[in-house]
Tab-separated table of C-alpha atoms in Angstrom:
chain	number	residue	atom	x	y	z
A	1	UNK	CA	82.993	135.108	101.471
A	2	UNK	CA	82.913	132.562	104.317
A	3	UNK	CA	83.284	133.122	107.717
A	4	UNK	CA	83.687	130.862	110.802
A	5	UNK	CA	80.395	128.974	111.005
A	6	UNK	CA	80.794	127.346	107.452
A	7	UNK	CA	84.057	126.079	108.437
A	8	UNK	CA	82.563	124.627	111.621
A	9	UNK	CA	79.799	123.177	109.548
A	10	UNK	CA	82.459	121.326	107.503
A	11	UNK	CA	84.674	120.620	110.429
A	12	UNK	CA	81.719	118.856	112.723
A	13	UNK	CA	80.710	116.468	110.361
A	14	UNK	CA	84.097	115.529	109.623
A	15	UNK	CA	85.368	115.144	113.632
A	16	UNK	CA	82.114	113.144	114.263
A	17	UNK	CA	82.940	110.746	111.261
A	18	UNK	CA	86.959	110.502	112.789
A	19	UNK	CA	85.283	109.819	116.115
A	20	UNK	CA	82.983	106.639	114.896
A	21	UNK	CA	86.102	105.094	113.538
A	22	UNK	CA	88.095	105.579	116.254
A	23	UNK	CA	86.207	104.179	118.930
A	24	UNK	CA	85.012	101.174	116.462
A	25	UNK	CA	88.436	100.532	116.161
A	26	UNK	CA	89.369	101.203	119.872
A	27	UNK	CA	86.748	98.682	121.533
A	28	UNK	CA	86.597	95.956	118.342
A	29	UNK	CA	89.663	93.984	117.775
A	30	UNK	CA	88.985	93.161	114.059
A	31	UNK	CA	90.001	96.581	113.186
A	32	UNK	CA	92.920	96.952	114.807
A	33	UNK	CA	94.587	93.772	114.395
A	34	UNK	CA	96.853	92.522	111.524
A	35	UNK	CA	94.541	89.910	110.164
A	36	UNK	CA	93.818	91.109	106.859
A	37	UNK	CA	90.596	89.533	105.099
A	38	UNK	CA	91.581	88.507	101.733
A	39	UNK	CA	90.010	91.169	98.784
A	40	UNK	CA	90.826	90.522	94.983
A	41	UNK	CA	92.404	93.570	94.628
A	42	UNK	CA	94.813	93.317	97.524
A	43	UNK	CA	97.431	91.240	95.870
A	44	UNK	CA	99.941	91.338	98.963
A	45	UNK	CA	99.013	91.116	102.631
A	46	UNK	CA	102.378	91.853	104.061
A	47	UNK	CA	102.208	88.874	106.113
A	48	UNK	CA	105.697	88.254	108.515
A	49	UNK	CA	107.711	89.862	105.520
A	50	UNK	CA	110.681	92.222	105.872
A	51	UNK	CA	110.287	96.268	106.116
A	52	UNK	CA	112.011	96.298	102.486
A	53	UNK	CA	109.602	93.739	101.035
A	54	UNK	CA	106.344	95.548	102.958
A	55	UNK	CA	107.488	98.933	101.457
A	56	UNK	CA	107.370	97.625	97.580
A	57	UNK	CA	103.975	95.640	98.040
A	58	UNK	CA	102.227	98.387	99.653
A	59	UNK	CA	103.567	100.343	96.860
A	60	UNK	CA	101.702	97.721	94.765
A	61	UNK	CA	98.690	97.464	96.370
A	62	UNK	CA	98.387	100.693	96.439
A	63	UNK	CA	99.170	101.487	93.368
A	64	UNK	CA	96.557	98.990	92.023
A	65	UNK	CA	93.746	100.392	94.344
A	66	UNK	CA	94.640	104.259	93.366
A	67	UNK	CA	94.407	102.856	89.488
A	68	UNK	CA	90.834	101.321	90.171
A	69	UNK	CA	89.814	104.703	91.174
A	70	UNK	CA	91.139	106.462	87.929
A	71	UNK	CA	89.407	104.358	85.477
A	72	UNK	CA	86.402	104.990	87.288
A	73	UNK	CA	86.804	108.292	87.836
A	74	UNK	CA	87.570	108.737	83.824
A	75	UNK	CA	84.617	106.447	83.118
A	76	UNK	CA	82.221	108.958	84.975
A	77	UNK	CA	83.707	111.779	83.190
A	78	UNK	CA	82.921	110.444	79.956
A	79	UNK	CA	79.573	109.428	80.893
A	80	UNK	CA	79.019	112.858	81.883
A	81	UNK	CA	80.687	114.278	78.277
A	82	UNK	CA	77.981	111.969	76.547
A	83	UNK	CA	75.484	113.235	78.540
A	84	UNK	CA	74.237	110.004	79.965
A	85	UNK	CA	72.814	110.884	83.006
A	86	UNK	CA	70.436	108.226	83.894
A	87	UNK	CA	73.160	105.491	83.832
A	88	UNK	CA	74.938	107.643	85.972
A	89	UNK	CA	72.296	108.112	88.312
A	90	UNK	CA	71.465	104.370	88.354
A	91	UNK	CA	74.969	103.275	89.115
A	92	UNK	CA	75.028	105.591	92.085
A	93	UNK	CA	71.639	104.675	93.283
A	94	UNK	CA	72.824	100.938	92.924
A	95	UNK	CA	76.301	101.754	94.720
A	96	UNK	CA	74.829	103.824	97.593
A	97	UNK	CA	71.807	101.128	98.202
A	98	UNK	CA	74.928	98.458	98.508
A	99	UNK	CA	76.359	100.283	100.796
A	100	UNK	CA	73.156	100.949	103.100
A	101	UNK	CA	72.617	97.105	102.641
A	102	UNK	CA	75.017	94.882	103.083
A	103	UNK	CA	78.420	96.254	103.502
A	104	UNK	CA	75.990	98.661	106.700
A	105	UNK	CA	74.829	95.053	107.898
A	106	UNK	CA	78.045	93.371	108.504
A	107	UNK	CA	79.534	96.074	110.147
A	108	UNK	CA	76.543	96.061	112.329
A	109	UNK	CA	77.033	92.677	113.002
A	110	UNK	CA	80.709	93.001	114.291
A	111	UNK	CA	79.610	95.766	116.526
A	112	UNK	CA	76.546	93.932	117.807
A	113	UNK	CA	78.737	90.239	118.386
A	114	UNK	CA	81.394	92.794	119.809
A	115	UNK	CA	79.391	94.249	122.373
A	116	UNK	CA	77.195	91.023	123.267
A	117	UNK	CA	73.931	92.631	122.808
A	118	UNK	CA	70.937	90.191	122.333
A	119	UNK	CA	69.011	91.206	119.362
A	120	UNK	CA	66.294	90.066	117.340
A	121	UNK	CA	66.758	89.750	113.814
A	122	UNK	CA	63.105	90.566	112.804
A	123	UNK	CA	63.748	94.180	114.629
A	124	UNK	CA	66.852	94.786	113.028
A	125	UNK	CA	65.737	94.385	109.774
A	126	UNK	CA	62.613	96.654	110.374
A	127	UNK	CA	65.007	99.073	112.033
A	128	UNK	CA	67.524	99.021	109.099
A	129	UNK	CA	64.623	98.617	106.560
A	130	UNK	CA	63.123	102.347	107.890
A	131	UNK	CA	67.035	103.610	107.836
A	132	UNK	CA	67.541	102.653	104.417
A	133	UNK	CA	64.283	103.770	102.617
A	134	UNK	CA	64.863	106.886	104.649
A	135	UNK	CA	68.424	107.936	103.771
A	136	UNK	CA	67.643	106.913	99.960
A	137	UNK	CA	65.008	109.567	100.020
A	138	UNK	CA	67.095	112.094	101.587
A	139	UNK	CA	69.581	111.874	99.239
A	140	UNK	CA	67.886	111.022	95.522
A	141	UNK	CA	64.353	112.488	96.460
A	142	UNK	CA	63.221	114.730	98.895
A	143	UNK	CA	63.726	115.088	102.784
A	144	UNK	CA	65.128	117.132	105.746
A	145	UNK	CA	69.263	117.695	104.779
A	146	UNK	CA	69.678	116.791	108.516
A	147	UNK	CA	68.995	113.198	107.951
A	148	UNK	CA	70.926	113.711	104.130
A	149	UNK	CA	73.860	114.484	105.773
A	150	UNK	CA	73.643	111.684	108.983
A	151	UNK	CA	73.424	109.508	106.296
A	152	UNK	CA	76.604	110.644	104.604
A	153	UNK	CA	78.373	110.561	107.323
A	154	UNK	CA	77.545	107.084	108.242
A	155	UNK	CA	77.990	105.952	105.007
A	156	UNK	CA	81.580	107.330	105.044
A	157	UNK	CA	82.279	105.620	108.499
A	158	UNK	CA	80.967	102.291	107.051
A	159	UNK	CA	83.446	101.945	104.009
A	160	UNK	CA	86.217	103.355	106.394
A	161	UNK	CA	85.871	100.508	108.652
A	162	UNK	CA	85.545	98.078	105.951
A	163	UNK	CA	88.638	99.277	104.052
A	164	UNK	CA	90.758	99.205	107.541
A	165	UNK	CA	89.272	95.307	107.384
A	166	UNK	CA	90.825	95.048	103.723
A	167	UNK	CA	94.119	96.683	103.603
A	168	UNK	CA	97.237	95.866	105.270
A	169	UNK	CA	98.851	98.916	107.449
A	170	UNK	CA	101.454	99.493	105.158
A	171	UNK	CA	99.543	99.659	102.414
A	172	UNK	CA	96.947	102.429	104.208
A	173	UNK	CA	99.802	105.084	104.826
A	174	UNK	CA	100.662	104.522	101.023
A	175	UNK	CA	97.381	104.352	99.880
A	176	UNK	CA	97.210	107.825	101.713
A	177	UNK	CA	99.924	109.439	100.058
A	178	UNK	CA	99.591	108.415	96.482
A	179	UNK	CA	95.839	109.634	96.468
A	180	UNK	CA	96.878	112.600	98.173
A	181	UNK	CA	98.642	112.965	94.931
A	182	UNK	CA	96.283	112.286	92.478
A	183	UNK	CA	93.731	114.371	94.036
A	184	UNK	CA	95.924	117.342	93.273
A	185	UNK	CA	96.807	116.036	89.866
A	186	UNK	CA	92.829	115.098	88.999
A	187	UNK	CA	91.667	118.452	90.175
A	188	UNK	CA	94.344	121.028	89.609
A	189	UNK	CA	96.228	120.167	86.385
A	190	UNK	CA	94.532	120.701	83.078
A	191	UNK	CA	94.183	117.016	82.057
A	192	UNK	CA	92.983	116.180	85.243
A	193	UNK	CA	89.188	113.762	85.017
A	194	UNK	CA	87.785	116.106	88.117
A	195	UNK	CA	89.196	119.792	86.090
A	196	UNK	CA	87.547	118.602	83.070
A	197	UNK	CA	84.791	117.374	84.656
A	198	UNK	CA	84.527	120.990	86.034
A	199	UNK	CA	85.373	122.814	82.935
A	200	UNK	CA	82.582	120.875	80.573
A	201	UNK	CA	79.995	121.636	83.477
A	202	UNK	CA	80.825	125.416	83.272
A	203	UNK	CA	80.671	125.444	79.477
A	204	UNK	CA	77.648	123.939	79.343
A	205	UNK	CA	75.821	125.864	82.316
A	206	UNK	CA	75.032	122.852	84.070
A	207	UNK	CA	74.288	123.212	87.759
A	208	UNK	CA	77.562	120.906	89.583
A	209	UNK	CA	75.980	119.501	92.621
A	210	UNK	CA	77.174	115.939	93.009
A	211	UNK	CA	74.526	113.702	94.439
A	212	UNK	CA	77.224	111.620	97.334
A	213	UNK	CA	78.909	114.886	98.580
A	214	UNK	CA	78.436	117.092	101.951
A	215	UNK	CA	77.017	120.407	102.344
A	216	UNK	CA	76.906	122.494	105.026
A	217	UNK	CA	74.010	124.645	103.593
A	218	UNK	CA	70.569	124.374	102.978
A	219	UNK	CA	71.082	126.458	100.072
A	220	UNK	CA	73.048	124.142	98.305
A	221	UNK	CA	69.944	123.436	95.697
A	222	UNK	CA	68.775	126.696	95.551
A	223	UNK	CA	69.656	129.041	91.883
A	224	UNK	CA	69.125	132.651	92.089
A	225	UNK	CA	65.912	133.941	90.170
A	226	UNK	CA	66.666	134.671	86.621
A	227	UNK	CA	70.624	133.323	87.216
A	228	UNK	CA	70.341	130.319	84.505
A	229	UNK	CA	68.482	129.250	81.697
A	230	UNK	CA	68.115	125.555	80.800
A	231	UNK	CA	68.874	124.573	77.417
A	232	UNK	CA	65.180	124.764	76.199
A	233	UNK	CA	65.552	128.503	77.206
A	234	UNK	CA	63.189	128.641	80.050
A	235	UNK	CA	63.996	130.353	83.041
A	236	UNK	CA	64.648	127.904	86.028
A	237	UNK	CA	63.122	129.450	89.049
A	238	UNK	CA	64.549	129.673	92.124
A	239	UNK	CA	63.613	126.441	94.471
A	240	UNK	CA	62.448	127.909	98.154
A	241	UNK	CA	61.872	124.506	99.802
A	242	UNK	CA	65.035	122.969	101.531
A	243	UNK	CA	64.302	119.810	101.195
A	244	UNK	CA	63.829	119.608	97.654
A	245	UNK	CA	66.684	117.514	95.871
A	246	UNK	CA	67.760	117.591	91.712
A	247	UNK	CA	66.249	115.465	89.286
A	248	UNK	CA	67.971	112.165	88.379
A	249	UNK	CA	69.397	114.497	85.562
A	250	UNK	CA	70.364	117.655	87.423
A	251	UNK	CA	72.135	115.387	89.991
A	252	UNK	CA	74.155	113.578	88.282
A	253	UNK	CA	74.925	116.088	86.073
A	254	UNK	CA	77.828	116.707	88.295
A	255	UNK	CA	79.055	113.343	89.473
A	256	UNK	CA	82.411	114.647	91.317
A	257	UNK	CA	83.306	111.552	92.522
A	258	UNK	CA	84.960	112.415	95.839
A	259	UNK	CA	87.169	114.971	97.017
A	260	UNK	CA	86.996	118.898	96.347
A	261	UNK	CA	85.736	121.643	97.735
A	262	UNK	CA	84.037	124.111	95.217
A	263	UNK	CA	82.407	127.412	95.303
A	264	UNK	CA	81.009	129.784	92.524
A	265	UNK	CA	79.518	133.347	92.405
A	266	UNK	CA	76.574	132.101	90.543
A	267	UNK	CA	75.474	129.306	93.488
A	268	UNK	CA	74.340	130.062	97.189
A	269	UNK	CA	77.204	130.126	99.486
A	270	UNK	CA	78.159	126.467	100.611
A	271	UNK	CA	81.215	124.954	101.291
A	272	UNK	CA	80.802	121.666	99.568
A	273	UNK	CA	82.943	118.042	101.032
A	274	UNK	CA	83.674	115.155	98.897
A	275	UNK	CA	81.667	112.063	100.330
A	276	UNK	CA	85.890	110.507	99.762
A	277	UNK	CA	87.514	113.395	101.795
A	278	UNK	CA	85.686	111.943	104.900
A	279	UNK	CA	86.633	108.334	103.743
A	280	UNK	CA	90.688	109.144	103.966
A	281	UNK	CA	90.144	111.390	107.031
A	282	UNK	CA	88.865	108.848	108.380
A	283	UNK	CA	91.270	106.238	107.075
A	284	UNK	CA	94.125	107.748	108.157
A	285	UNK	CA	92.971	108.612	111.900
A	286	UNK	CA	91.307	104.974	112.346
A	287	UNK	CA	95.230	103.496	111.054
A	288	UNK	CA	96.880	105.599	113.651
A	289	UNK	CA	94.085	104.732	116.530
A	290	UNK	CA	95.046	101.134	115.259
A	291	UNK	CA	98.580	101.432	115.685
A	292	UNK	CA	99.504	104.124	118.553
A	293	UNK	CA	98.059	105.772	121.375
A	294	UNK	CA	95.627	108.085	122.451
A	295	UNK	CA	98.485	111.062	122.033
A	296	UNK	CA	99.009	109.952	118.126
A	297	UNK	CA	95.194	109.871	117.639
A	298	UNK	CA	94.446	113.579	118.772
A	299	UNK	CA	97.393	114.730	116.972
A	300	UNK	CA	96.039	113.217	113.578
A	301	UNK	CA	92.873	114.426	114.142
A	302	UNK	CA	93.484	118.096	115.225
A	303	UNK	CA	96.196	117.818	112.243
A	304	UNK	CA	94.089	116.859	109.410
A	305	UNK	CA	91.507	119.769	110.790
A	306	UNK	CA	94.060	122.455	110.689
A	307	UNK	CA	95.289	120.912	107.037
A	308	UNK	CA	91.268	121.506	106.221
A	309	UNK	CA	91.468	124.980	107.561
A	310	UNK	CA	94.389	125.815	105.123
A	311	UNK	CA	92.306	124.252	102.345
A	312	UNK	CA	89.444	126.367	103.666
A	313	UNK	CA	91.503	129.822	103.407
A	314	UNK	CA	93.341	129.350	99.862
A	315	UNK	CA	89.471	128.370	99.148
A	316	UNK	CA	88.493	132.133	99.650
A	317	UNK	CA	91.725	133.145	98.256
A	318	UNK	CA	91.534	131.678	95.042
A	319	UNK	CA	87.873	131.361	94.707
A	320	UNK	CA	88.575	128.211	93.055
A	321	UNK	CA	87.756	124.141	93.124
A	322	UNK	CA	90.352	122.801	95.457
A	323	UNK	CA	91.624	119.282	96.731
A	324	UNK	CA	91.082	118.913	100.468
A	325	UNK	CA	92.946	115.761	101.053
A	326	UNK	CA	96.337	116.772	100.257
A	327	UNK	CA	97.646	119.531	102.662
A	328	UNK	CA	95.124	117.667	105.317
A	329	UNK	CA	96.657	114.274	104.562
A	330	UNK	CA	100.416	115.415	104.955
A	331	UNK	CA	99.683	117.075	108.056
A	332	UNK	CA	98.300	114.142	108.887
A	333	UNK	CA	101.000	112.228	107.802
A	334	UNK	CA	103.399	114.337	109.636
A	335	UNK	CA	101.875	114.243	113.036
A	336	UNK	CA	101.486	110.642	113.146
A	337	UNK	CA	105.481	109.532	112.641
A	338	UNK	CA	106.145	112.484	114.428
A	339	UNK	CA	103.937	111.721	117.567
A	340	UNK	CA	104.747	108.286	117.646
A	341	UNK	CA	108.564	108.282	117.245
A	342	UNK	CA	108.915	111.468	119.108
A	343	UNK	CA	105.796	112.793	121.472
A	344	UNK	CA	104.896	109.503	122.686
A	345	UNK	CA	108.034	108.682	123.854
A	346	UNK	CA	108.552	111.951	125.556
A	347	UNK	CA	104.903	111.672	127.447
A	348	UNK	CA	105.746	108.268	128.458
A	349	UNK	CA	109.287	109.433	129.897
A	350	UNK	CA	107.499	112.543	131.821
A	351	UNK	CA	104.724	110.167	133.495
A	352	UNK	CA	107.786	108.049	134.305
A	353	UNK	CA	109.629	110.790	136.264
A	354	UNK	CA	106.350	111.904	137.342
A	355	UNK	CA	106.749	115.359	135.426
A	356	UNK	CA	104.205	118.012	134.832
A	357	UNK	CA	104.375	120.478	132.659
């Protein structure tokens, strides 16, 4: 069972990540404006076009971006059916040190121009050097989970902001809602890539910690004594040291690319966060920091934390993998057209009038 600290260990992380975005995109203009840098796979930018004409080519975009994500997604799963763990591992190494590279360093940059801070280049790149070799440690090797999960969380603040560079508005909110959908379809329905992925890892008692994911538990790569056997049919002993992480095998063993939260009897109580749930929380508050006010931000963000709550609850319930972006992202969804069409008017006409309530 879980009780109210491992749902504020989930919920922290996540409201920290929200936060980053929204004040990167509150004090620096290139988020929050409609210039869209051009990305091959945005094929419309919704540029002075009609609400009719936005509507379909978001629809495109989107639908284009969401089927990117499915071949990969299927691709991993088969990688994982073959057993092919070290290409796995090596592709997520490669994508993770990308990320801590370059896509970190120009975001960095626009913060840096943004606030006119005078830096020198040789101490930024000793700075970020340390950062990098550091987080990559934490997360394939061994280190404190503290700095594991920092990382994480940066990590998912850094492609955030870069996606709210690449994608038109309308295309975010649809975006949104059509992976809302196939996060319940991938993990819930019997063909999904993510229930198969799941089923295949319980069949063959394999261990499914994904390697980019959250924890809010030390435990998280600890087995109970005498729980498994590995395949050789040796006993794998329970691992006291929190630092320790899995072997390039063991990690990737359970490369769940994104978004659901798991829990099993036979691992060490942990509510577990897709490395993508934080991504489209964070996506979806940073596009309606972009586009409203301060009212319409809060409500997103306490929104998509209650939507995580109910995720949290039919979690004990069920006692099963569930999606977390769906009921967080139509919450989400909800409070953002509702605030702005409705709330926001209604706060601006009581400050008008001078009206407390």
């Amino acid at each position: 069972m879980y009780g109210s600290s491992d749902m504020v260990k989930v919920f922290i992380p996540v409201f920290i990540c929200m936060l980053i975005v929204v004040l990167c995109v509150r004090n620096i203009e290139v988020y929050s404006d409609d210039h869209v840098i051009p990305a091959p796979y945005v094929i419309y930018r919704e540029m002075d076009a009609e609400p009719t004409t936005r509507l379909w080519q978001s629809f495109i975009n989107a639908g284009l971006l969401v089927g990117i994500i499915i071949v990969a997604t299927c691709f991993i799963v088969c990688l994982f059916y073959l057993r092919c763990f070290y290409c796995l591992f090596g592709f997520v190494i490669l994508a993770t040190f990308s990320l801590l590279t370059v896509v970190s360093c120009i975001q960095y940059h626009k913060i840096l121009e943004k606030i006119d801070m005078p830096v020198s280049l040789v101490l930024v790149f000793i700075l970020h050097y340390n950062f990098v070799v550091l987080a990559m440690m934490a997360i394939f090797w061994k280190g404190p989970l503290r700095v594991q999960q920092t990382t994480l969380i940066v990590v998912s603040a850094v492609i955030t902001l870069t996606l709210m560079e690449l994608l038109p508005k309308w295309t975010t909110w649809t975006l949104l809602i059509i992976i809302a959908v196939w996060d319940l379809i991938a993990v819930l329905t019997p063909c999904g890539p993510l229930k198969i992925l799941v089923d295949i890892a319980e069949k063959r008692g394999d261990d499914l910690m994904p390697v980019l994911i959250y924890s809010g538990s030390v435990f998280l790569s600890q087995v109970t004594e005498g729980q498994k056997q590995n395949e050789n049919g040796k006993s794998c002993l329970p691992n006291h040291e929190p630092t320790n992480r899995p072997s390039p095998a063991a990690a990737l063993k359970s490369l769940n690319m994104r978004n659901s939260i798991s829990t099993s009897e036979e691992e060490s109580r942990s509510i577990r966060l897709g490395l993508g749930d934080f991504i489209f929380y964070s996506l979806l508050v940073g596009t309606a920091t972009a586009t409203s006010d301060w009212a319409t931000t809060l409500a997103c963000c306490v929104s998509i934390l209650t939507g995580l709550g109910f995720t949290l609850v039919l979690l004990v319930i069920l006692q099963q993998a569930l999606p977390a972006l769906p009921i967080s992202i139509v919450f989400g969804v909800v409070a953002y057209f509702g605030s702005k069409l409705a709330m926001s008017s209604m706060i601006l006409e009581f400050n008008r009038k001078l009206i407390l309530v």
